[in-house]
DNA sequence: TTGAAAGCGCTACCAT
DNA sequence: ATGGTAGCGCTTTCAA
C-alpha cells in the first residue's frame, strides 16, 4: 500500500473532519484525546485519520496550549560520561512523565549557554535543566525564571539563584579522597582541575567559576589542614583542560624537587593525563605516584593499575533533577529544594604508601 | 533596572507595534528583519522592543513560515566518543549555516529511534541526520522523506533508502587492521563486535543489523582469506555489548586451546573488555595477546600498553553529513550523494609477534 | 455531545 | 514604505 497523500500538503484536523463528516472541533477532540466524543463518531474519526495518515502538528498544538511537552537540557560537555549518564537519568524520568528531552552542549562556554537558553525559551520548552558553565553570571537563567520557565540546576550551583538544584556533596567527596591519600602516608599532595583559569596557580575562590571545583578545593584544603599540612593551596593547579596544557602543568609539577607523591585528579580526563605524564617521566603508579580521580570512567576499572575513584551518582543526579522539574511544571509551588547526593569512594590499586 | 514586563503575558509584535505607534505589519518587518522599513521608524520600533524586552516566539514564526531553523540528530549512543565528536562536527557546520541542532539518543533501539523520528517530524525540524540502529527497517526514515523532510544517514547505511550518506570505509579499515595483525605473524585472529545478536557466533550477514559491522566483517574475512586462513568466520564473536556478556565471550575465547593470539575489537569499549579479560587471565598485552581496536578513544593513547587503533574521522563525518543536509534544505535536488571517508591506522604498542 | 468561532504570535500577500 | 488582513493547525470557550 502506498501513500494516500501524494500531494505535498500535510493532513490536518480539518481534512480528517471533512473525511469523517464531522466538525473540525469534534475531530480535534477525538484526535487530541480531550473533550468528549460519542464512541461511534470517535471510531469513525480515528479511522479516517488512519486512512489519511494524519499526524498531529506539535507546533500548532504548542502554540494553542502554551505547553510543548518538551524539556531542554544544557550541559557543558555531553561527551563527558558524567553528563552522558545524567542525561540518561533525565531522559528516563522525563519519558515516564510524558516529556521529550532536547539537548544542547554549551562547550563550557557562557556565551553558548546563553544562546542555547535563548533558543530553548524561544522554542517554548516547558522547563530547563542546566549545568551552568559559571556561577558568576546567572542573568540568562534568571531570565528564564522571569519568563515563567521552571529551571533546575544540575551538578553546579549558582549562588543567588533561587531554584531547585541537584548536586553532589563535592566538599565531602574531596575531603574523603584526600584523606585516603593522607592515610596511605602521603604528605605532599596536589589537586589538579580542568577548570578554566587565567593562571594555573590557585589564588583564591573568585578565580573559580564552578561551585563543584570550589567545593572540592575546600574539601582538599580542609583535609590537608586537619592533617597539619602547610600551604596546601600551593599544590592546586587549574586550567588543565587540554592535553598540551595539562602535560605542561603535570610535567612541571612532577619534575620539581619535592614533587608531590600523590595526586587528586578532578575528573577522569585528567587522570588520563596523569597516566601520560607518569609514562613520560618513567614514574610508576602507584609505586612512585599515587592517584585518586573523580568519576568512575569505564577505563579506570580495566587498565593497570586499576584506579581508585570518587564515583558520582550521575544517573541519580539527572533523575532527581528531572523529577523536581516535572513537579514544577505540574505546578509545584514549594520553596526551592536542594537535592544533595553522596559520592562513593572506590578503593582500587592506584594508591600506595610513598616510597621515601 | 528591573523587569518592565511584570505581567505574565509575553511581549508580542502587537505590543511593540502599539508602543512604537506603527502597524503590526511594520513592527513585524522591523523585528523580523524582512521587508523594508524606513530607518527612523525601524529605530523607534527596535527601541520599543528593547524597552519592552521583546522576544520573538520561534514557534509562531515556524508555524507561519514552515521552517524551524532546526535540524534533528538521532544517534545510537551519545556517550560514545565517536558520536560525540560527530555531533560536534554537525553542530559546527549547522551553526555556521544558521541552524540549531537538537539531539536524541536512540540507545541503539529501533523503537526509540522511530519515536524520536516522530517527535522531530512533529516538531517540524527542517532536516534529519540519523545513525540508524538497523539496516533492516527504514520505514520511519522513508516516512520522513515522504513528508518532504531532508534526511542524511550518518556512519551507517540503510540499503534501499535513496538518501545522502556520510560513511567511513569500514571494509578497507578492517582489512588493513587485520593485515597489521597478520603481518606481525599471527595466524589465529578473532574479531569481536558489540552488535546485538541472538547468537554470539557468526552465522551470516542477515544476522547483522549494522552495515558498519557487516563491512568490517567482510574486511576481516577478506584479509584472512588472502592470508590463506581457513574458517575465519568461526573467529567472529557478536553481542559483546555489556561487560558481563563480553567477559563471558572473551574468557571463553581466550581459555580455549588454540586460542587466538590476536584480537580485533570493533570499538574502544570492547578493547577495554579485552584489557579486563587479559588481566583476569594473566595474559600480557602484547606479549601473549595482540590487540587492534576501532576508535581512537582518549585512553588508548595514555595507558600501558598504548593501543593500536583504527582512527575514524568522526568530526569530519558529522560535518560532511551536516553540509549535505544544509544543501538539501536549501533546495539541492541533485541525486543522492555518498560521502565515504577514509580511516587512519595508528600503530602503537599493542601489536607484537605471537610468542609461540 | 456537537459545532461555530475566537484566538495563539507571527509572516506574507495585497492594496494603498 | 506602510497598513490591513488572511492564514499556519490546533485548542478552547460558548451556544446550541
XYZ file of C-alpha atoms (C1' of nucleotides) in Angstrom:
744
model
C 0.000 0.000 0.000
C 1.466 3.322 -0.989
C 0.986 6.912 0.070
C -2.592 8.076 0.312
C -1.465 11.621 0.414
C 0.514 12.085 -2.740
C 0.186 15.878 -2.524
C 2.771 17.802 -0.573
C 0.353 19.362 1.916
C 0.255 17.576 5.273
C -3.032 16.231 6.547
C -4.733 18.432 9.145
C -7.616 18.021 11.535
C -9.755 19.830 9.013
C -9.002 17.162 6.431
C -9.863 14.400 8.840
C -13.013 16.206 9.914
C -14.143 16.500 6.346
C -13.408 12.867 5.611
C -15.270 11.757 8.726
C -18.064 14.228 8.071
C -17.920 15.919 11.432
C -16.939 19.382 12.557
C -13.334 20.411 12.985
C -13.901 20.756 16.714
C -15.184 17.219 17.116
C -12.398 15.791 15.045
C -9.885 17.746 17.086
C -11.380 16.414 20.302
C -11.202 12.843 19.123
C -7.726 13.234 17.708
C -6.379 15.179 20.650
C -7.962 12.853 23.186
C -9.631 15.594 25.212
C -13.261 16.686 25.467
C -15.984 14.112 24.941
C -16.937 12.454 21.688
C -19.572 9.834 21.035
C -17.968 6.430 20.685
C -19.056 5.638 17.147
C -18.104 9.098 15.922
C -14.746 8.803 17.561
C -14.205 5.496 15.853
C -15.096 6.996 12.507
C -12.751 9.901 13.038
C -9.841 7.741 14.113
C -10.437 5.509 11.155
C -10.382 8.463 8.788
C -7.203 9.720 10.423
C -5.592 6.360 9.934
C -6.645 6.230 6.341
C -5.302 9.689 5.610
C -2.166 9.038 7.670
C -2.845 12.053 9.825
C -0.008 13.277 12.077
C -0.659 15.971 14.627
C 1.389 19.118 14.288
C 3.026 19.513 17.680
C 3.915 23.063 16.905
C 0.357 24.141 16.379
C -0.596 22.261 19.498
C 2.077 24.037 21.479
C 1.022 27.394 20.148
C -2.517 26.785 21.146
C -1.877 25.329 24.569
C 1.333 27.030 25.561
C 2.797 23.674 26.584
C 5.317 21.874 24.395
C 5.787 18.646 26.318
C 9.487 19.193 25.976
C 12.215 19.907 28.437
C 15.505 21.436 27.447
C 18.794 20.253 28.867
C 22.039 22.178 28.644
C 25.258 20.567 29.783
C 28.867 21.596 29.459
C 30.122 18.567 27.619
C 27.918 15.726 26.576
C 30.902 13.570 25.675
C 31.801 13.547 29.314
C 30.420 10.248 30.619
C 29.340 12.043 33.765
C 26.879 14.164 31.824
C 26.066 11.348 29.473
C 24.739 9.276 32.323
C 22.999 12.234 33.912
C 21.195 12.924 30.670
C 20.064 9.331 30.586
C 18.678 9.763 34.082
C 16.866 12.861 32.946
C 15.507 11.218 29.796
C 14.201 8.218 31.676
C 12.113 10.121 34.180
C 11.085 12.697 31.587
C 9.857 9.992 29.236
C 7.948 8.360 32.019
C 6.243 11.652 32.741
C 5.443 12.117 29.067
C 8.058 14.691 28.194
C 10.550 14.776 25.369
C 14.076 15.920 26.008
C 16.108 18.123 23.751
C 19.762 18.520 24.383
C 22.339 21.199 23.917
C 26.038 21.424 24.523
C 27.463 24.627 25.955
C 31.044 23.524 25.493
C 31.519 25.002 28.976
C 31.146 28.413 27.382
C 28.894 31.052 28.893
C 28.047 32.650 25.558
C 26.947 29.349 24.047
C 24.994 28.555 27.166
C 23.163 31.846 26.895
C 22.429 31.295 23.233
C 21.116 27.808 23.927
C 18.950 29.106 26.727
C 17.534 31.662 24.356
C 16.828 29.054 21.703
C 15.092 26.789 24.175
C 12.969 29.584 25.566
C 12.062 30.669 22.057
C 11.088 27.085 21.284
C 8.903 27.231 24.372
C 10.267 24.312 26.307
C 8.210 23.566 29.389
C 11.252 23.554 31.611
C 15.017 23.765 31.668
C 17.759 21.720 33.285
C 21.174 23.272 33.092
C 24.658 22.581 34.340
C 25.855 26.193 34.268
C 29.316 26.953 32.936
C 29.866 29.603 35.559
C 28.485 30.683 38.896
C 29.311 34.286 38.066
C 26.559 35.063 35.606
C 23.090 33.730 36.030
C 21.255 36.507 34.237
C 20.037 34.280 31.433
C 18.808 31.748 33.963
C 17.120 34.450 35.981
C 15.574 35.450 32.715
C 14.117 32.003 32.146
C 12.618 32.139 35.612
C 11.248 35.577 34.854
C 9.538 34.156 31.823
C 7.891 31.546 33.979
C 10.032 28.726 32.674
C 10.833 26.303 35.513
C 14.540 25.696 35.967
C 16.629 23.111 37.775
C 20.370 23.336 38.190
C 22.351 20.160 37.606
C 25.639 19.358 39.321
C 26.577 23.021 39.738
C 25.060 25.749 41.794
C 24.642 29.411 41.018
C 24.528 31.242 44.344
C 21.880 33.904 44.370
C 19.600 31.988 42.077
C 16.567 30.783 43.936
C 15.897 27.476 42.192
C 15.890 23.733 42.676
C 19.301 22.121 42.448
C 20.552 18.545 42.194
C 24.113 18.441 43.416
C 26.732 16.148 44.743
C 28.498 16.667 48.049
C 31.781 17.640 46.471
C 33.278 19.024 49.619
C 32.911 15.763 51.462
C 33.948 13.760 48.398
C 37.199 15.663 48.030
C 37.893 15.524 51.725
C 37.476 11.771 51.809
C 39.572 11.253 48.719
C 42.310 13.414 50.163
C 42.154 11.554 53.429
C 42.587 8.284 51.566
C 45.862 9.625 50.253
C 46.808 11.028 53.616
C 46.046 7.754 55.331
C 48.448 6.000 52.984
C 51.129 8.231 54.414
C 51.414 10.930 51.795
C 52.411 14.419 52.864
C 52.932 16.036 49.513
C 49.645 16.056 47.635
C 48.431 18.044 44.693
C 44.980 18.700 43.299
C 44.546 19.172 39.560
C 41.436 20.531 37.892
C 40.454 21.261 34.314
C 38.552 24.394 35.251
C 39.471 27.283 33.002
C 41.510 29.992 34.702
C 43.923 32.676 33.606
C 46.563 31.320 35.932
C 47.411 27.705 36.628
C 48.058 28.606 40.249
C 45.291 28.929 42.759
C 44.889 32.483 44.052
C 41.534 32.290 45.713
C 37.879 31.386 45.271
C 36.972 34.314 42.999
C 39.046 32.732 40.298
C 36.948 29.567 40.214
C 33.794 29.601 38.079
C 32.404 26.225 39.136
C 30.895 25.576 42.528
C 31.868 21.938 42.216
C 35.525 22.814 41.921
C 35.186 25.377 44.656
C 33.807 22.755 46.993
C 36.356 20.170 46.033
C 39.158 22.589 46.690
C 37.602 23.375 50.044
C 37.467 19.670 50.853
C 41.035 19.158 49.739
C 42.189 22.072 51.864
C 40.194 21.012 54.865
C 41.668 17.525 54.842
C 45.151 18.965 54.341
C 44.550 21.336 57.184
C 43.374 18.653 59.553
C 46.496 16.680 58.688
C 48.585 19.715 59.504
C 49.925 20.224 56.015
C 51.139 23.747 55.398
C 50.470 25.726 52.250
C 48.265 23.156 50.623
C 46.881 25.957 48.421
C 50.157 25.994 46.589
C 49.567 22.424 45.487
C 46.496 23.277 43.471
C 46.668 23.506 39.691
C 43.954 24.866 37.426
C 43.233 25.056 33.719
C 44.354 21.543 32.843
C 41.627 21.127 30.251
C 43.571 20.421 27.088
C 46.223 17.746 26.760
C 49.093 20.083 25.949
C 48.290 22.355 28.844
C 47.869 19.549 31.355
C 51.110 17.971 30.291
C 52.951 21.223 30.875
C 51.353 21.505 34.281
C 51.950 17.915 35.287
C 55.469 17.653 33.969
C 56.300 20.867 35.728
C 54.789 19.659 38.939
C 56.302 16.194 38.857
C 59.803 17.241 37.887
C 60.200 19.692 40.738
C 62.292 18.668 43.683
C 59.956 17.836 46.491
C 57.393 16.810 43.895
C 54.052 15.523 45.083
C 53.864 11.822 45.797
C 50.100 11.745 45.366
C 47.631 13.404 43.023
C 43.938 14.090 43.198
C 42.505 14.459 39.690
C 39.312 16.429 39.310
C 37.998 14.270 36.508
C 38.870 11.147 34.579
C 40.350 13.038 31.661
C 42.931 14.499 33.972
C 43.619 11.097 35.443
C 44.430 10.030 31.920
C 46.854 12.913 31.594
C 48.471 11.788 34.802
C 48.970 8.373 33.240
C 50.510 10.061 30.221
C 52.825 12.245 32.275
C 53.884 9.398 34.527
C 54.730 7.383 31.455
C 56.772 10.212 30.031
C 58.723 10.584 33.252
C 59.108 6.884 33.871
C 57.152 7.232 37.094
C 55.297 4.146 38.240
C 51.761 4.283 39.579
C 51.294 3.703 42.453
C 54.913 2.962 43.329
C 56.219 6.425 42.569
C 52.964 8.281 42.433
C 49.564 7.635 43.961
C 46.403 8.726 42.233
C 42.760 9.212 43.041
C 40.397 10.531 40.417
C 36.891 11.885 40.333
C 34.481 9.956 38.106
C 34.336 6.224 37.711
C 35.117 6.260 33.990
C 34.946 2.878 32.291
C 38.653 2.580 31.659
C 39.563 3.149 35.327
C 38.377 -0.346 36.166
C 40.101 -2.073 33.274
C 43.644 -0.773 32.873
C 46.673 -1.372 35.039
C 46.761 -0.202 37.683
C 43.037 -0.005 38.367
C 42.449 3.499 39.570
C 40.813 4.457 42.828
C 37.989 6.858 42.167
C 35.290 9.031 43.606
C 32.206 7.603 41.965
C 29.469 10.130 41.385
C 25.817 9.092 41.157
C 25.280 10.951 37.927
C 22.297 8.941 36.735
C 20.515 9.584 40.018
C 21.526 13.221 39.848
C 19.877 13.580 36.477
C 16.837 11.640 37.592
C 16.444 13.820 40.676
C 16.755 16.982 38.618
C 14.125 15.778 36.174
C 11.825 14.750 38.989
C 11.949 18.187 40.541
C 11.476 19.867 37.186
C 8.468 17.770 36.272
C 6.934 18.588 39.642
C 7.447 22.294 38.989
C 5.923 22.042 35.545
C 2.958 20.334 37.138
C 2.576 23.369 39.351
C 4.611 22.586 42.450
C 4.957 25.876 44.317
C 7.057 24.753 47.263
C 10.202 26.714 48.107
C 13.323 25.707 46.182
C 14.680 22.268 47.056
C 18.307 21.282 47.327
C 18.868 17.670 46.453
C 22.374 16.717 47.578
C 23.696 13.249 46.744
C 26.605 11.398 48.237
C 29.534 10.033 46.289
C 31.205 6.680 46.775
C 34.931 6.300 47.233
C 36.085 3.203 45.373
C 39.459 1.897 46.517
C 41.393 0.098 43.832
C 45.072 -0.101 43.049
C 46.374 3.379 42.368
C 47.122 4.321 45.943
C 50.145 3.053 47.862
C 52.373 4.426 50.593
C 55.014 6.875 49.410
C 58.305 5.200 48.680
C 60.732 7.511 50.541
C 16.835 48.142 36.204
C 14.175 45.551 36.810
C 11.504 43.838 34.776
C 9.449 46.106 32.573
C 7.003 43.373 31.974
C 5.798 42.404 35.412
C 2.721 40.729 33.969
C 2.910 37.097 32.976
C 1.960 37.617 29.351
C 4.929 37.652 26.983
C 5.515 40.690 24.805
C 4.348 40.260 21.217
C 4.845 42.169 17.998
C 1.469 43.733 18.601
C 2.704 45.156 21.902
C 5.791 46.578 20.296
C 3.780 47.975 17.415
C 1.473 49.761 19.824
C 4.364 51.142 21.829
C 6.115 52.370 18.706
C 2.867 53.622 17.235
C 3.101 51.725 13.993
C 1.097 48.927 12.459
C 1.668 45.340 13.452
C 2.896 44.596 9.931
C 5.580 47.257 10.059
C 6.697 46.249 13.502
C 6.882 42.643 12.360
C 9.013 43.644 9.379
C 11.438 45.586 11.516
C 11.574 42.906 14.176
C 11.787 40.028 11.771
C 14.378 41.745 9.608
C 12.494 41.189 6.368
C 10.588 43.600 4.123
C 11.584 47.272 4.115
C 11.098 49.821 6.873
C 12.051 53.485 6.981
C 15.219 53.913 9.014
C 13.838 56.182 11.704
C 10.740 54.056 12.155
C 12.848 50.956 12.390
C 14.935 52.611 15.059
C 11.839 53.558 17.010
C 10.494 50.025 16.785
C 13.725 48.400 17.844
C 13.958 50.827 20.711
C 10.460 49.971 21.857
C 11.249 46.286 21.550
C 14.300 46.729 23.681
C 12.366 48.688 26.257
C 9.665 46.047 26.470
C 12.197 43.220 26.347
C 10.509 41.685 23.345
C 11.492 38.129 22.409
C 10.282 36.608 19.192
C 8.269 33.435 19.512
C 10.080 30.953 17.315
C 7.117 28.651 17.369
C 4.794 31.181 15.841
C 7.461 32.018 13.338
C 7.859 28.385 12.392
C 4.143 27.933 12.051
C 3.908 30.871 9.752
C 6.914 30.115 7.604
C 7.061 26.355 7.744
C 10.764 26.496 8.542
C 12.087 25.936 12.056
C 15.766 26.623 11.581
C 16.416 23.410 13.438
C 17.907 20.114 12.426
C 17.318 16.961 14.393
C 20.067 14.443 15.057
C 19.493 10.888 16.212
C 22.442 8.754 17.210
C 22.713 5.402 18.893
C 24.745 6.388 21.869
C 25.800 9.927 22.510
C 28.172 8.849 25.265
C 30.189 7.069 22.647
C 33.034 9.479 21.834
C 32.657 8.565 18.195
C 29.184 10.059 18.070
C 30.110 12.825 20.469
C 32.664 14.131 18.028
C 30.397 13.601 15.055
C 27.708 15.655 16.744
C 30.219 18.399 17.285
C 31.022 18.324 13.602
C 27.343 18.573 12.829
C 26.756 21.397 15.285
C 29.626 23.431 13.949
C 28.527 23.459 10.344
C 24.874 23.755 11.315
C 25.572 26.790 13.476
C 27.545 28.383 10.708
C 24.607 27.906 8.379
C 22.262 29.386 10.936
C 20.641 26.194 12.180
C 20.112 24.944 15.691
C 20.664 21.309 16.468
C 18.511 19.162 18.683
C 19.724 15.810 19.744
C 18.218 12.495 20.587
C 19.560 9.169 21.736
C 18.105 6.005 20.312
C 20.025 3.750 22.668
C 20.575 1.619 19.557
C 16.905 0.672 19.746
C 14.714 0.768 16.688
C 11.566 1.590 18.628
C 13.184 4.580 20.313
C 14.621 5.697 17.025
C 11.172 5.609 15.466
C 9.679 7.534 18.343
C 12.404 10.170 18.129
C 11.896 10.484 14.407
C 8.211 11.015 15.022
C 8.882 13.671 17.645
C 11.282 15.520 15.408
C 8.935 15.452 12.462
C 6.118 16.645 14.689
C 8.337 19.469 15.873
C 8.879 20.300 12.232
C 12.651 20.106 12.065
C 13.996 21.282 8.724
C 16.079 18.163 8.307
C 17.206 14.967 9.960
C 20.565 13.285 10.462
C 20.383 9.778 11.785
C 22.698 6.911 12.551
C 20.141 4.151 12.144
C 20.080 1.332 14.662
C 19.337 -1.199 11.967
C 19.556 -1.577 8.231
C 16.511 -3.823 8.280
C 13.783 -1.277 8.841
C 13.867 2.126 7.234
C 10.131 2.716 7.110
C 10.240 5.648 9.522
C 13.049 7.184 7.527
C 11.213 6.627 4.296
C 8.341 8.328 6.036
C 10.415 11.396 6.795
C 11.405 11.583 3.168
C 7.777 11.194 2.186
C 6.939 14.157 4.335
C 9.492 16.218 2.489
C 11.936 16.250 5.382
C 15.507 16.000 4.048
C 17.476 13.156 5.588
C 21.138 12.236 5.770
C 22.438 8.935 7.114
C 25.425 9.080 9.417
C 28.003 6.309 9.735
C 25.524 3.581 8.808
C 23.746 2.881 5.597
C 20.250 1.582 5.005
C 20.264 -0.186 1.654
C 17.217 0.631 -0.374
C 16.921 4.115 1.053
C 17.728 6.649 -1.586
C 19.396 9.365 0.508
C 22.672 11.121 1.145
C 25.045 9.217 3.381
C 28.274 10.077 5.199
C 30.141 6.863 5.859
C 33.535 5.513 6.631
C 35.245 2.866 4.530
C 34.843 0.133 7.107
C 35.720 -2.683 4.784
C 39.111 -1.248 3.994
C 39.665 -0.224 7.599
C 39.044 -3.731 8.893
C 41.120 -5.301 6.165
C 44.078 -3.074 6.958
C 43.776 -3.637 10.674
C 43.613 -7.375 10.130
C 46.607 -7.229 7.850
C 48.563 -5.401 10.522
C 47.960 -8.377 12.780
C 48.711 -10.815 10.007
C 51.931 -9.026 9.137
C 53.084 -9.422 12.726
C 52.853 -13.132 12.163
C 49.526 -14.006 13.717
C 47.531 -16.875 12.290
C 44.838 -17.165 14.892
C 42.825 -13.961 14.920
C 39.402 -13.129 16.234
C 37.028 -10.256 15.605
C 34.740 -9.071 18.413
C 31.790 -6.752 17.962
C 29.179 -5.289 20.306
C 26.401 -5.564 17.773
C 23.324 -7.137 19.252
C 22.614 -10.649 18.025
C 20.741 -13.666 19.281
C 23.827 -15.798 18.956
C 27.405 -14.882 19.786
C 28.569 -16.885 16.805
C 28.541 -15.509 13.313
C 26.100 -17.349 11.032
C 25.885 -14.972 8.138
C 25.157 -11.416 7.044
C 21.381 -11.497 7.711
C 22.133 -11.625 11.386
C 23.954 -8.298 11.383
C 21.859 -5.139 11.698
C 24.639 -2.603 11.115
C 26.232 -2.020 7.745
C 29.395 -0.892 9.501
C 29.775 -4.242 11.199
C 28.852 -6.027 8.019
C 31.606 -4.242 6.166
C 34.141 -4.765 8.893
C 33.423 -8.445 8.970
C 33.838 -8.518 5.208
C 37.179 -6.762 5.526
C 38.305 -9.118 8.252
C 37.309 -12.133 6.184
C 38.906 -10.804 3.045
C 42.237 -10.251 4.739
C 42.018 -13.673 6.365
C 41.228 -15.188 3.037
C 44.114 -13.548 1.264
C 46.375 -14.841 4.008
C 45.018 -18.292 3.428
C 43.418 -18.680 6.852
C 40.672 -21.250 6.942
C 37.372 -20.846 8.689
C 37.928 -17.253 9.761
C 34.159 -16.925 10.170
C 34.391 -19.099 13.213
C 36.575 -16.499 14.870
C 33.907 -13.852 14.879
C 32.017 -13.015 18.063
C 28.911 -10.857 18.312
C 26.762 -9.317 21.019
C 29.615 -8.207 23.289
C 27.809 -5.021 24.319
C 27.579 -5.373 28.064
C 30.517 -6.088 30.339
C 29.208 -9.377 31.672
C 28.423 -10.695 28.232
C 31.736 -9.620 26.731
C 33.637 -11.197 29.582
C 31.882 -14.485 29.028
C 32.704 -14.300 25.365
C 36.306 -13.264 25.816
C 37.107 -15.629 28.637
C 35.601 -18.416 26.631
C 37.575 -17.500 23.583
C 40.871 -16.959 25.348
C 40.754 -20.055 27.513
C 40.234 -22.420 24.604
C 43.153 -24.446 23.422
C 44.387 -22.949 20.202
C 43.124 -19.592 21.466
C 43.564 -16.545 19.255
C 46.845 -14.729 19.638
C 45.438 -11.515 18.252
C 42.135 -9.684 18.604
C 40.390 -7.061 16.526
C 37.973 -5.068 18.700
C 35.082 -3.363 16.972
C 35.091 -0.402 19.313
C 37.031 1.005 22.226
C 34.623 -0.333 24.818
C 35.394 -3.825 23.673
C 39.082 -3.082 23.735
C 38.584 -2.213 27.370
C 36.914 -5.544 27.942
C 39.885 -7.192 26.330
C 42.107 -5.447 28.844
C 39.850 -6.690 31.598
C 39.828 -10.253 30.349
C 43.563 -10.313 29.759
C 44.050 -9.114 33.307
C 41.783 -11.813 34.642
C 43.651 -14.497 32.764
C 47.100 -13.124 33.468
C 47.649 -12.601 29.773
C 50.081 -9.871 28.829
C 49.362 -7.445 26.002
C 51.023 -7.572 23.529
C 53.279 -10.398 24.694
C 50.554 -13.002 24.976
C 47.859 -11.259 23.043
C 47.939 -8.605 20.350
C 45.139 -6.090 20.013
C 43.883 -3.597 17.494
C 40.773 -1.582 18.216
C 38.430 0.595 16.269
C 38.136 4.188 17.555
C 40.953 6.312 18.854
C 39.458 6.704 22.344
C 41.353 9.047 24.630
C 42.561 6.339 26.971
C 44.126 4.277 24.180
C 46.951 6.766 23.911
C 47.607 7.052 27.635
C 47.581 3.645 29.262
C 50.113 0.842 29.025
C 50.424 -0.556 26.523
C 49.311 2.180 24.153
C 46.813 0.552 21.879
C 46.998 0.462 18.110
C 43.769 1.736 16.661
C 41.729 2.435 13.593
C 41.083 6.133 13.938
C 37.809 7.253 12.427
C 37.308 10.817 11.182
C 34.104 11.241 13.137
C 34.163 15.025 13.299
C 34.554 15.216 9.540
C 31.873 12.612 9.125
C 29.430 14.753 11.084
C 30.496 17.888 9.270
C 30.016 16.222 5.886
C 26.583 14.964 6.861
C 25.524 18.413 8.017
C 26.891 20.004 4.877
C 24.855 17.746 2.657
C 21.762 18.236 4.771
C 22.009 22.004 4.717
C 22.400 21.893 0.959
C 19.241 19.792 0.690
C 17.339 22.148 2.936
C 18.449 24.976 0.710
C 16.863 23.132 -2.178
C 19.627 20.969 -3.612
C 17.928 18.494 -5.941
C 20.930 16.508 -7.114
C 20.811 12.709 -6.904
C 21.807 11.199 -3.535
C 25.461 11.586 -2.657
C 27.656 9.035 -0.925
C 30.397 10.659 1.096
C 32.909 7.951 2.056
C 35.777 8.870 4.348
C 38.988 7.012 4.988
C 40.192 5.861 8.371
C 43.725 6.049 9.693
C 45.531 3.082 11.152
C 47.585 4.226 14.122
C 50.335 1.806 15.116
C 51.207 1.910 18.776
C 52.269 -0.767 21.214
C 49.569 -3.382 21.399
C 50.707 -5.487 18.493
C 53.687 -7.850 18.672
C 54.595 -11.146 17.024
C 52.943 -14.212 18.548
C 55.098 -15.843 21.171
C 54.949 -19.488 20.096
C -22.350 15.734 22.781
C -21.579 18.809 18.975
C -20.433 22.920 16.129
C -19.069 27.748 15.308
C -15.690 30.780 16.061
C -12.087 33.160 18.561
C -7.591 33.032 19.420
C -2.028 31.558 19.971
C 2.136 35.084 17.573
C 3.938 35.524 13.514
C 4.530 36.012 8.284
C 3.161 37.346 3.805
C 0.127 38.926 0.406
C -2.446 42.761 -1.369
C -3.664 47.234 -1.556
C -2.647 51.888 -0.669
C 7.242 52.238 2.574
C 3.120 51.105 5.176
C -1.162 49.073 6.876
C -4.913 45.695 6.738
C -5.755 41.041 6.868
C -5.765 36.242 5.862
C -3.748 32.315 7.141
C -0.428 28.402 9.716
C -3.020 23.896 12.625
C -4.539 23.351 16.781
C -7.203 24.161 21.304
C -10.855 26.040 23.822
C -14.626 28.856 25.149
C -19.542 29.439 24.319
C -24.051 28.213 22.493
C -26.969 25.149 20.758
